[in-house]
Amino acid sequence: MRRPRPLMPSPGQESVWDYPRPPKVERVAARITVRLGGQLIADTRDAVRVLETSHPPVYYLPIADFTAGSLSDAPGSSFCEFKGAARYLDVRGGAQTAAGAAWNYPNPSRGFEMLADRVAVYAGPMDECTVGDEVVTPQPGGFYGGWVTSTVVGPFKGAPGTLGW
């Protein structure tokens, strides 16, 4: 499959096609929030994001910045050639549970140690996820967990027909 034509970023934007492969991890200065079931379940200024070619950033928040009881083990696991073995988590807020809607790398591979004790959340099942004052849009598709904001341009991997990128 041919690589798609990247969109040109405007000033203040990034193209996901300029992100590296293998991915890199960087700290985020913005406030990150997650709401589910009408409740604020995570609020942090200590997030990191993973940047990988063709993907909107995936934000990882400290487990300690989630409200007590909002994360619990879920069935399933996966393996990333770069980050290592991931476990899945159920996310709870109010009376709502989003099964398997978060993941983390308890023992990340070398170079990704900053992901230990942090959790990424799929934005789609949540009421709202924010970066700064902006509500994010979930990355297309059901597998990848990137958060799309106005600061990134694609096209983004995840939609039907993009698996071969």
Backbone as ProteinMPNN parsed JSONL, in Angstrom:
{"seq_chain_A": "MRRPRPLMPSPGQESVWDYPRPPKVERVAARITVRLGGQLIADTRDAVRVLETSHPPVYYLPIADFTAGSLSDAPGSSFCEFKGAARYLDVRGGAQTAAGAAWNYPNPSRGFEMLADRVAVYAGPMDECTVGDEVVTPQPGGFYGGWVTSTVVGPFKGAPGTLGW", "coords_chain_A": {"N_chain_A": [[0.848, -1.18, 0.0], [0.55, 2.208, -0.807], [2.094, 5.03, 0.721], [0.121, 7.561, 2.165], [-0.616, 10.937, 1.089], [0.717, 13.366, 3.089], [-0.967, 15.891, 5.014], [-0.426, 19.401, 4.924], [0.924, 21.049, 7.653], [-0.37, 23.867, 9.43], [0.836, 26.979, 10.824], [1.819, 26.37, 14.175], [0.887, 23.801, 14.224], [1.429, 20.21, 14.017], [2.585, 17.666, 11.829], [1.61, 14.332, 11.742], [3.088, 12.745, 10.195], [5.625, 13.569, 10.405], [6.455, 12.559, 12.761], [8.532, 10.211, 14.575], [9.713, 6.846, 13.789], [11.276, 4.199, 15.175], [8.876, 5.061, 17.789], [8.798, 8.048, 19.909], [8.958, 9.272, 23.29], [7.623, 11.999, 25.042], [7.453, 14.668, 27.429], [4.473, 16.431, 28.494], [3.234, 19.662, 28.725], [0.695, 20.65, 29.087], [-2.492, 20.687, 30.837], [-4.233, 17.695, 31.423], [-7.29, 16.019, 31.199], [-9.77, 13.548, 32.105], [-13.044, 12.412, 31.754], [-15.753, 10.441, 32.884], [-18.913, 8.873, 33.108], [-20.075, 11.161, 34.061], [-18.264, 12.143, 35.877], [-15.159, 13.61, 36.909], [-12.394, 11.784, 36.409], [-9.688, 11.692, 36.085], [-6.994, 13.94, 36.335], [-4.365, 15.839, 35.458], [-1.102, 17.37, 35.311], [1.097, 16.126, 34.595], [1.609, 14.502, 32.355], [2.726, 12.337, 29.675], [3.457, 11.976, 26.202], [3.26, 9.708, 23.458], [4.798, 9.683, 20.403], [4.368, 8.661, 17.156], [5.004, 7.76, 13.805], [2.407, 8.51, 11.597], [0.37, 8.374, 13.465], [-1.904, 10.014, 15.677], [-0.928, 11.665, 18.749], [-0.51, 9.554, 21.632], [-1.602, 9.787, 24.843], [-0.269, 9.422, 28.061], [-1.091, 9.087, 31.372], [-0.278, 9.587, 34.84], [-0.87, 6.791, 36.938], [-1.464, 7.357, 39.553], [-2.845, 9.747, 39.379], [-5.439, 9.218, 38.743], [-8.756, 8.874, 39.964], [-9.467, 7.096, 42.984], [-10.356, 3.723, 42.59], [-11.166, 3.986, 39.962], [-9.821, 2.591, 38.008], [-9.332, -0.756, 37.016], [-8.136, -4.135, 36.737], [-8.439, -5.722, 33.568], [-9.504, -8.286, 31.265], [-7.187, -9.602, 28.843], [-4.376, -8.718, 26.756], [-1.632, -7.184, 25.024], [1.064, -6.822, 22.65], [3.62, -4.599, 21.93], [6.026, -3.921, 19.543], [7.877, -2.003, 20.186], [7.318, -0.841, 22.74], [6.716, -2.943, 24.466], [5.066, -5.419, 26.564], [1.631, -4.989, 27.081], [-0.993, -4.4, 29.433], [-4.538, -4.528, 29.939], [-7.143, -2.352, 31.115], [-10.173, -1.795, 32.908], [-12.28, 1.054, 32.967], [-13.799, 3.158, 35.283], [-16.388, 5.409, 36.086], [-18.629, 7.334, 37.913], [-21.702, 5.726, 37.513], [-20.914, 4.261, 35.374], [-19.074, 1.942, 33.378], [-16.313, 1.435, 31.347], [-15.298, -1.085, 29.56], [-12.106, -2.504, 29.268], [-10.952, -0.125, 28.362], [-8.593, 1.201, 28.777], [-5.002, 1.09, 29.013], [-1.742, -0.075, 30.044], [1.856, -0.205, 30.362], [3.382, -2.196, 32.369], [6.056, -3.006, 32.688], [7.855, -1.496, 30.78], [9.686, -1.556, 27.659], [13.213, -0.927, 27.126], [14.067, 2.467, 26.823], [11.509, 3.338, 26.903], [10.839, 3.739, 29.496], [9.583, 5.84, 30.837], [6.899, 5.316, 30.625], [6.136, 3.527, 32.539], [4.021, 2.979, 35.311], [2.057, 4.629, 34.3], [-0.955, 5.383, 32.476], [-2.787, 4.925, 29.481], [-5.721, 6.051, 27.806], [-8.522, 5.125, 25.893], [-10.152, 7.521, 24.05], [-12.714, 7.462, 22.911], [-14.757, 5.857, 24.384], [-15.027, 7.444, 26.631], [-16.633, 10.16, 28.44], [-15.477, 12.584, 27.998], [-12.294, 13.742, 27.023], [-9.562, 15.852, 27.574], [-7.027, 18.038, 26.306], [-5.243, 20.55, 27.498], [-7.432, 23.182, 27.051], [-8.93, 21.972, 25.137], [-11.256, 19.685, 23.813], [-10.683, 16.376, 22.918], [-10.658, 14.37, 19.898], [-11.275, 10.984, 19.193], [-8.757, 8.789, 17.822], [-9.204, 7.477, 14.565], [-10.845, 4.287, 13.992], [-10.74, 1.173, 15.894], [-8.554, 0.191, 17.307], [-6.136, 1.664, 17.806], [-5.042, 4.228, 20.097], [-4.827, 7.04, 19.885], [-5.109, 10.594, 20.449], [-6.796, 13.096, 18.849], [-6.195, 16.436, 18.227], [-6.539, 19.979, 17.536], [-3.976, 20.655, 16.975], [-2.624, 18.768, 15.514], [-2.128, 17.204, 12.327], [-3.121, 14.928, 9.736], [-3.11, 12.563, 7.108], [-4.535, 10.128, 9.438], [-3.527, 6.989, 10.75], [-5.607, 4.117, 11.198], [-8.266, 4.284, 10.353], [-10.541, 2.445, 8.169], [-8.778, 0.643, 5.654], [-6.247, 1.644, 6.156], [-4.41, 0.051, 7.409], [-2.076, -1.003, 6.276], [-0.215, 1.059, 6.225]], "CA_chain_A": [[0.0, 0.0, 0.0], [1.312, 3.451, -0.875], [1.96, 5.996, 1.809], [-0.762, 8.656, 1.757], [-0.031, 12.273, 1.026], [0.491, 14.096, 4.345], [-1.498, 17.25, 4.979], [0.558, 20.406, 5.332], [0.518, 21.704, 8.899], [-0.385, 25.324, 9.537], [1.64, 27.398, 11.975], [1.333, 25.863, 15.449], [0.452, 22.418, 14.083], [2.417, 19.183, 13.71], [2.129, 16.571, 10.972], [1.951, 13.03, 12.318], [4.032, 12.111, 9.276], [6.956, 13.984, 10.84], [6.78, 11.823, 13.983], [9.515, 9.169, 14.273], [9.511, 5.41, 13.962], [10.459, 3.937, 16.337], [8.272, 6.236, 18.422], [9.493, 8.684, 21.027], [8.127, 9.706, 24.419], [7.989, 13.331, 25.518], [6.596, 15.257, 28.461], [3.429, 17.353, 28.042], [3.054, 20.751, 29.695], [-0.728, 20.976, 29.226], [-3.354, 19.943, 31.759], [-4.966, 16.619, 30.764], [-8.395, 15.522, 32.024], [-10.608, 12.47, 31.588], [-14.347, 12.334, 32.432], [-16.589, 9.283, 32.555], [-20.058, 8.749, 34.007], [-20.344, 12.468, 34.644], [-17.277, 12.468, 36.9], [-13.758, 13.817, 36.569], [-11.695, 10.626, 36.978], [-8.241, 11.925, 36.008], [-6.641, 15.349, 36.149], [-2.919, 15.876, 35.672], [-0.165, 18.199, 34.555], [2.288, 15.284, 34.555], [1.415, 13.506, 31.299], [3.681, 12.206, 28.58], [2.793, 11.502, 24.986], [4.056, 8.895, 22.547], [4.671, 10.168, 19.026], [4.754, 7.63, 16.196], [4.619, 8.081, 12.437], [1.034, 8.315, 11.105], [-0.579, 8.275, 14.573], [-1.998, 11.14, 16.604], [-0.271, 11.319, 20.002], [-1.16, 8.79, 22.686], [-1.272, 10.436, 26.107], [-0.148, 8.535, 29.22], [-1.269, 9.833, 32.617], [0.117, 8.8, 36.008], [-1.933, 6.016, 37.586], [-1.784, 8.049, 40.811], [-3.7, 10.903, 39.115], [-6.806, 8.744, 38.532], [-9.464, 8.74, 41.238], [-9.456, 5.749, 43.566], [-11.393, 2.829, 42.095], [-11.562, 4.229, 38.567], [-9.11, 1.651, 37.142], [-9.225, -2.129, 37.523], [-7.63, -5.063, 35.725], [-9.383, -6.254, 32.583], [-8.903, -9.384, 30.5], [-6.505, -9.288, 27.599], [-3.065, -8.086, 26.714], [-1.103, -7.048, 23.668], [2.503, -6.61, 22.643], [4.136, -3.605, 20.992], [7.434, -4.205, 19.242], [8.717, -0.955, 20.761], [7.045, -0.538, 24.151], [6.667, -4.18, 25.23], [3.784, -6.062, 26.878], [0.617, -4.106, 27.671], [-2.164, -4.99, 30.077], [-5.718, -3.694, 29.747], [-7.833, -1.936, 32.333], [-11.513, -1.233, 32.835], [-12.32, 2.418, 33.492], [-15.09, 3.41, 35.934], [-16.71, 6.762, 36.52], [-20.055, 7.342, 38.235], [-22.291, 4.392, 37.383], [-20.526, 3.764, 34.056], [-17.813, 1.219, 33.228], [-15.841, 1.248, 29.977], [-14.492, -2.3, 29.633], [-10.881, -2.554, 28.474], [-10.786, 1.175, 27.701], [-7.299, 1.798, 29.111], [-3.898, 0.13, 29.032], [-0.446, 0.437, 30.447], [3.021, -1.068, 30.207], [3.955, -2.299, 33.71], [7.508, -3.138, 32.55], [8.109, -1.107, 29.39], [10.994, -1.82, 27.06], [14.236, 0.104, 27.274], [13.764, 3.657, 26.044], [10.128, 3.718, 27.177], [10.676, 3.644, 30.943], [8.662, 6.885, 31.323], [5.519, 4.828, 30.571], [5.838, 2.737, 33.733], [3.121, 3.657, 36.254], [1.189, 5.552, 33.563], [-2.071, 4.732, 31.787], [-3.405, 5.577, 28.323], [-7.163, 5.818, 27.78], [-9.224, 5.358, 24.633], [-11.034, 8.675, 24.219], [-14.064, 7.181, 22.429], [-15.732, 5.456, 25.401], [-15.105, 8.409, 27.726], [-17.509, 11.314, 28.222], [-14.66, 13.682, 27.468], [-10.87, 13.822, 27.334], [-9.079, 17.157, 27.139], [-5.631, 18.463, 26.33], [-5.454, 21.975, 27.704], [-8.868, 23.491, 27.05], [-9.535, 21.384, 23.943], [-11.797, 18.327, 23.859], [-10.045, 15.61, 21.859], [-11.402, 13.435, 19.063], [-10.542, 9.714, 19.17], [-8.135, 8.326, 16.583], [-10.134, 6.593, 13.841], [-10.687, 2.847, 14.173], [-10.947, 0.699, 17.243], [-7.378, -0.404, 17.931], [-5.156, 2.642, 18.266], [-5.619, 5.098, 21.109], [-4.379, 8.427, 19.788], [-6.058, 11.694, 20.675], [-6.671, 14.114, 17.807], [-6.476, 17.822, 18.609], [-6.342, 20.917, 16.426], [-2.536, 20.883, 16.76], [-2.041, 17.716, 14.68], [-2.781, 16.921, 11.051], [-2.871, 13.572, 9.239], [-4.126, 11.611, 7.555], [-4.198, 9.308, 10.587], [-3.718, 5.556, 10.661], [-6.677, 3.601, 12.045], [-9.502, 4.171, 9.576], [-10.49, 1.324, 7.224], [-7.875, 0.804, 4.521], [-4.979, 2.258, 6.544], [-3.609, -0.9, 8.165], [-0.791, -1.222, 5.625], [0.668, 2.232, 6.213]], "C_chain_A": [[0.892, 1.242, 0.0], [1.046, 4.325, 0.325], [1.066, 7.136, 1.33], [-0.012, 9.984, 1.728], [-0.332, 13.02, 2.327], [-0.112, 15.475, 4.101], [-0.416, 18.206, 5.445], [0.087, 21.067, 6.616], [0.538, 23.225, 8.762], [0.526, 25.716, 10.69], [1.004, 26.928, 13.284], [0.829, 24.438, 15.398], [1.647, 21.506, 13.804], [1.783, 18.191, 12.747], [2.538, 15.262, 11.626], [2.928, 12.279, 11.421], [5.46, 12.566, 9.543], [7.361, 13.303, 12.14], [7.687, 10.655, 13.629], [8.958, 7.752, 14.36], [10.896, 4.81, 14.054], [9.964, 5.205, 17.008], [9.162, 6.835, 19.505], [8.469, 9.107, 22.066], [8.594, 11.089, 24.827], [6.976, 13.823, 26.539], [5.624, 16.255, 27.835], [3.232, 18.406, 29.125], [1.579, 21.024, 29.994], [-1.405, 20.144, 30.308], [-4.158, 18.939, 30.94], [-6.061, 16.158, 31.717], [-9.139, 14.409, 31.302], [-11.885, 12.441, 32.431], [-15.096, 11.108, 31.931], [-17.718, 9.214, 33.572], [-20.374, 10.041, 34.724], [-19.342, 12.9, 35.695], [-15.902, 12.715, 36.289], [-12.979, 12.68, 37.224], [-10.178, 10.747, 36.878], [-8.007, 13.393, 35.688], [-5.152, 15.462, 36.449], [-2.246, 16.952, 34.833], [1.163, 17.459, 34.435], [2.137, 14.176, 33.513], [2.64, 13.447, 30.395], [2.884, 11.773, 27.358], [3.792, 10.704, 24.157], [3.741, 9.367, 21.14], [5.21, 9.102, 18.095], [4.197, 7.983, 14.825], [3.202, 7.62, 12.131], [-0.027, 8.226, 12.199], [-0.693, 9.605, 15.315], [-1.381, 10.72, 17.938], [-1.161, 10.481, 20.92], [-0.669, 9.377, 24.001], [-1.307, 9.412, 27.241], [-0.147, 9.384, 30.478], [-0.82, 8.979, 33.792], [-1.08, 8.058, 36.601], [-2.398, 6.737, 38.844], [-2.715, 9.243, 40.61], [-5.116, 10.514, 38.694], [-7.469, 8.61, 39.9], [-9.444, 7.283, 41.692], [-10.622, 4.941, 43.013], [-11.784, 3.027, 40.651], [-10.859, 3.297, 37.579], [-9.076, 0.279, 37.795], [-8.77, -3.03, 36.384], [-8.758, -5.566, 34.836], [-8.719, -7.423, 31.868], [-8.184, -8.847, 29.269], [-5.163, -8.62, 27.797], [-2.682, -7.943, 25.255], [0.393, -6.802, 23.775], [2.863, -5.603, 21.566], [5.619, -3.885, 20.783], [8.379, -3.177, 19.86], [8.563, -0.831, 22.273], [6.975, -1.775, 25.04], [5.253, -4.675, 25.46], [2.856, -5.084, 27.598], [-0.456, -4.94, 28.351], [-3.314, -4.005, 29.901], [-6.428, -3.459, 31.072], [-9.251, -1.5, 32.0], [-11.457, 0.152, 33.472], [-13.72, 2.651, 34.039], [-15.206, 4.877, 36.319], [-18.204, 6.83, 36.754], [-20.576, 5.927, 38.181], [-21.872, 3.707, 36.085], [-19.182, 3.044, 34.116], [-17.521, 1.072, 31.75], [-14.843, 0.095, 30.012], [-13.275, -2.213, 28.713], [-10.524, -1.248, 27.803], [-9.481, 1.891, 28.045], [-6.244, 0.699, 29.096], [-2.653, 0.791, 29.603], [0.623, -0.629, 30.237], [3.701, -1.173, 31.567], [5.484, -2.369, 33.706], [7.904, -2.778, 31.124], [9.535, -1.425, 28.945], [11.935, -0.645, 27.281], [13.939, 1.26, 26.311], [12.352, 4.181, 26.294], [9.812, 3.652, 28.678], [9.71, 4.692, 31.495], [7.204, 6.422, 31.315], [5.147, 3.981, 31.782], [4.993, 3.589, 34.685], [2.278, 4.746, 35.6], [0.161, 4.748, 32.776], [-2.505, 5.585, 30.599], [-4.866, 5.147, 28.269], [-7.681, 6.043, 26.365], [-10.219, 6.495, 24.855], [-12.489, 8.355, 23.858], [-15.064, 6.796, 23.493], [-15.898, 6.455, 26.554], [-16.143, 9.487, 27.406], [-16.726, 12.419, 27.53], [-13.22, 13.494, 27.931], [-10.398, 15.166, 26.797], [-7.561, 17.236, 27.205], [-5.695, 19.977, 26.386], [-6.947, 22.223, 27.801], [-9.617, 22.812, 25.911], [-10.023, 19.956, 24.192], [-11.234, 17.569, 22.664], [-11.062, 14.789, 21.082], [-10.618, 12.133, 19.055], [-9.906, 9.445, 17.809], [-9.118, 7.4, 15.883], [-9.829, 5.122, 14.1], [-10.815, 2.458, 15.631], [-9.72, 0.186, 17.957], [-6.431, 0.621, 18.534], [-5.816, 3.665, 19.181], [-5.163, 6.533, 21.064], [-5.514, 9.41, 20.021], [-5.788, 12.766, 19.632], [-7.073, 15.465, 18.39], [-6.242, 18.707, 17.394], [-4.868, 21.161, 16.127], [-1.876, 19.804, 15.914], [-2.852, 17.538, 13.406], [-2.309, 15.565, 10.546], [-2.548, 13.547, 7.772], [-3.592, 10.678, 8.64], [-4.445, 7.834, 10.288], [-4.862, 5.156, 11.578], [-7.984, 3.418, 11.307], [-9.411, 2.956, 8.636], [-9.578, 1.64, 6.042], [-6.512, 1.381, 4.869], [-4.025, 1.293, 7.225], [-2.207, -1.088, 7.57], [0.151, -0.052, 5.611], [1.907, 1.98, 7.015]], "O_chain_A": [[1.879, 1.302, 0.734], [-0.057, 4.363, 0.869], [1.233, 7.625, 0.213], [1.082, 10.116, 2.276], [-1.495, 13.28, 2.639], [0.196, 16.137, 3.11], [0.42, 17.847, 6.275], [-1.026, 21.59, 6.671], [1.376, 23.784, 8.054], [0.945, 24.852, 11.461], [-0.203, 27.07, 13.479], [0.386, 23.905, 16.416], [2.722, 21.961, 13.411], [0.589, 17.907, 12.835], [3.693, 15.101, 12.022], [3.526, 11.288, 11.841], [6.404, 12.017, 8.975], [8.5, 13.454, 12.58], [7.631, 10.152, 12.507], [7.891, 7.507, 14.922], [11.649, 4.899, 13.085], [10.537, 6.281, 16.836], [10.133, 6.225, 19.953], [7.285, 9.277, 21.772], [9.792, 11.342, 24.948], [5.804, 13.445, 26.514], [5.904, 16.845, 26.792], [3.08, 18.077, 30.301], [1.253, 21.573, 31.046], [-0.955, 19.051, 30.649], [-4.702, 19.281, 29.89], [-5.805, 15.93, 32.9], [-9.143, 14.329, 30.074], [-11.826, 12.446, 33.661], [-15.081, 10.779, 30.745], [-17.508, 9.465, 34.758], [-20.876, 10.036, 35.849], [-19.542, 13.925, 36.347], [-15.533, 12.106, 35.284], [-12.903, 12.608, 38.451], [-9.456, 9.984, 37.519], [-8.717, 14.0, 34.887], [-4.725, 15.207, 37.575], [-2.754, 17.378, 33.796], [2.211, 18.064, 34.208], [2.503, 13.03, 33.772], [3.463, 14.361, 30.354], [1.77, 11.263, 27.479], [4.991, 10.981, 24.152], [2.581, 9.442, 20.735], [6.361, 8.682, 18.216], [3.063, 8.445, 14.701], [2.848, 6.468, 12.381], [-1.203, 8.024, 11.898], [0.321, 10.259, 15.559], [-1.317, 9.526, 18.228], [-2.377, 10.663, 20.981], [0.536, 9.455, 24.243], [-2.254, 8.635, 27.362], [0.68, 10.282, 30.638], [-0.966, 7.758, 33.748], [-2.164, 8.623, 36.748], [-3.586, 6.731, 39.166], [-3.319, 9.712, 41.574], [-5.911, 11.38, 38.329], [-6.809, 8.27, 40.882], [-9.408, 6.363, 40.875], [-11.753, 5.426, 42.974], [-12.651, 2.313, 40.148], [-11.265, 3.222, 36.419], [-8.819, 0.165, 38.994], [-8.992, -2.726, 35.212], [-9.877, -5.803, 35.292], [-7.493, -7.533, 31.87], [-8.523, -7.793, 28.732], [-4.864, -8.045, 28.844], [-3.322, -8.507, 24.368], [0.92, -6.597, 24.869], [2.45, -5.745, 20.414], [6.369, -4.063, 21.743], [9.565, -3.459, 20.036], [9.552, -0.729, 22.999], [7.157, -1.667, 26.252], [4.35, -4.398, 24.67], [3.235, -4.444, 28.579], [-0.785, -6.039, 27.907], [-3.099, -2.804, 29.737], [-6.328, -4.25, 32.009], [-9.503, -0.913, 30.948], [-10.683, 0.39, 34.399], [-14.712, 2.383, 33.361], [-14.259, 5.493, 36.808], [-18.98, 6.427, 35.887], [-19.964, 5.017, 38.74], [-22.431, 2.667, 35.736], [-18.266, 3.478, 34.814], [-18.378, 0.634, 30.983], [-13.698, 0.26, 30.433], [-13.398, -1.889, 27.531], [-9.855, -1.254, 26.769], [-9.279, 3.043, 27.66], [-6.571, -0.486, 29.161], [-2.523, 2.015, 29.644], [0.324, -1.793, 29.969], [4.525, -0.32, 31.899], [6.132, -1.851, 34.616], [8.252, -3.661, 30.339], [10.453, -1.542, 29.757], [11.512, 0.471, 27.58], [13.605, 1.048, 25.145], [12.031, 5.317, 25.945], [8.652, 3.524, 29.07], [9.078, 4.455, 32.524], [6.356, 7.063, 31.934], [3.964, 3.74, 32.026], [5.236, 4.787, 34.836], [1.834, 5.679, 36.27], [0.382, 3.581, 32.453], [-2.582, 6.81, 30.695], [-5.208, 4.024, 28.639], [-7.327, 7.026, 25.714], [-11.044, 6.424, 25.766], [-13.405, 8.928, 24.449], [-16.155, 7.365, 23.514], [-16.816, 6.317, 27.363], [-16.49, 9.699, 26.244], [-17.216, 13.091, 26.622], [-12.963, 13.134, 29.079], [-10.782, 15.574, 25.701], [-6.912, 16.596, 28.033], [-6.146, 20.62, 25.439], [-7.646, 21.544, 28.553], [-10.812, 23.047, 25.732], [-9.284, 19.123, 24.718], [-11.295, 18.05, 21.532], [-12.177, 14.548, 21.546], [-9.395, 12.167, 18.921], [-10.45, 9.826, 16.773], [-9.798, 6.615, 16.543], [-8.69, 4.759, 14.393], [-10.98, 3.314, 16.5], [-9.819, -0.222, 19.114], [-5.974, 0.451, 19.664], [-7.01, 3.938, 19.056], [-5.113, 7.193, 22.102], [-6.692, 9.11, 19.822], [-4.676, 13.286, 19.544], [-8.149, 15.613, 18.969], [-5.797, 18.233, 16.348], [-4.539, 21.804, 15.13], [-0.685, 19.904, 15.619], [-4.073, 17.694, 13.391], [-1.218, 15.112, 10.892], [-1.813, 14.39, 7.258], [-2.387, 10.459, 8.758], [-5.439, 7.473, 9.658], [-5.072, 5.779, 12.619], [-8.737, 2.49, 11.603], [-8.31, 2.492, 8.342], [-9.597, 2.745, 5.501], [-5.692, 1.593, 3.975], [-2.918, 1.691, 7.589], [-1.252, -1.312, 8.314], [1.233, -0.151, 5.033], [2.765, 2.857, 7.117]]}, "name": "protein", "num_of_chains": 1, "seq": "MRRPRPLMPSPGQESVWDYPRPPKVERVAARITVRLGGQLIADTRDAVRVLETSHPPVYYLPIADFTAGSLSDAPGSSFCEFKGAARYLDVRGGAQTAAGAAWNYPNPSRGFEMLADRVAVYAGPMDECTVGDEVVTPQPGGFYGGWVTSTVVGPFKGAPGTLGW"}
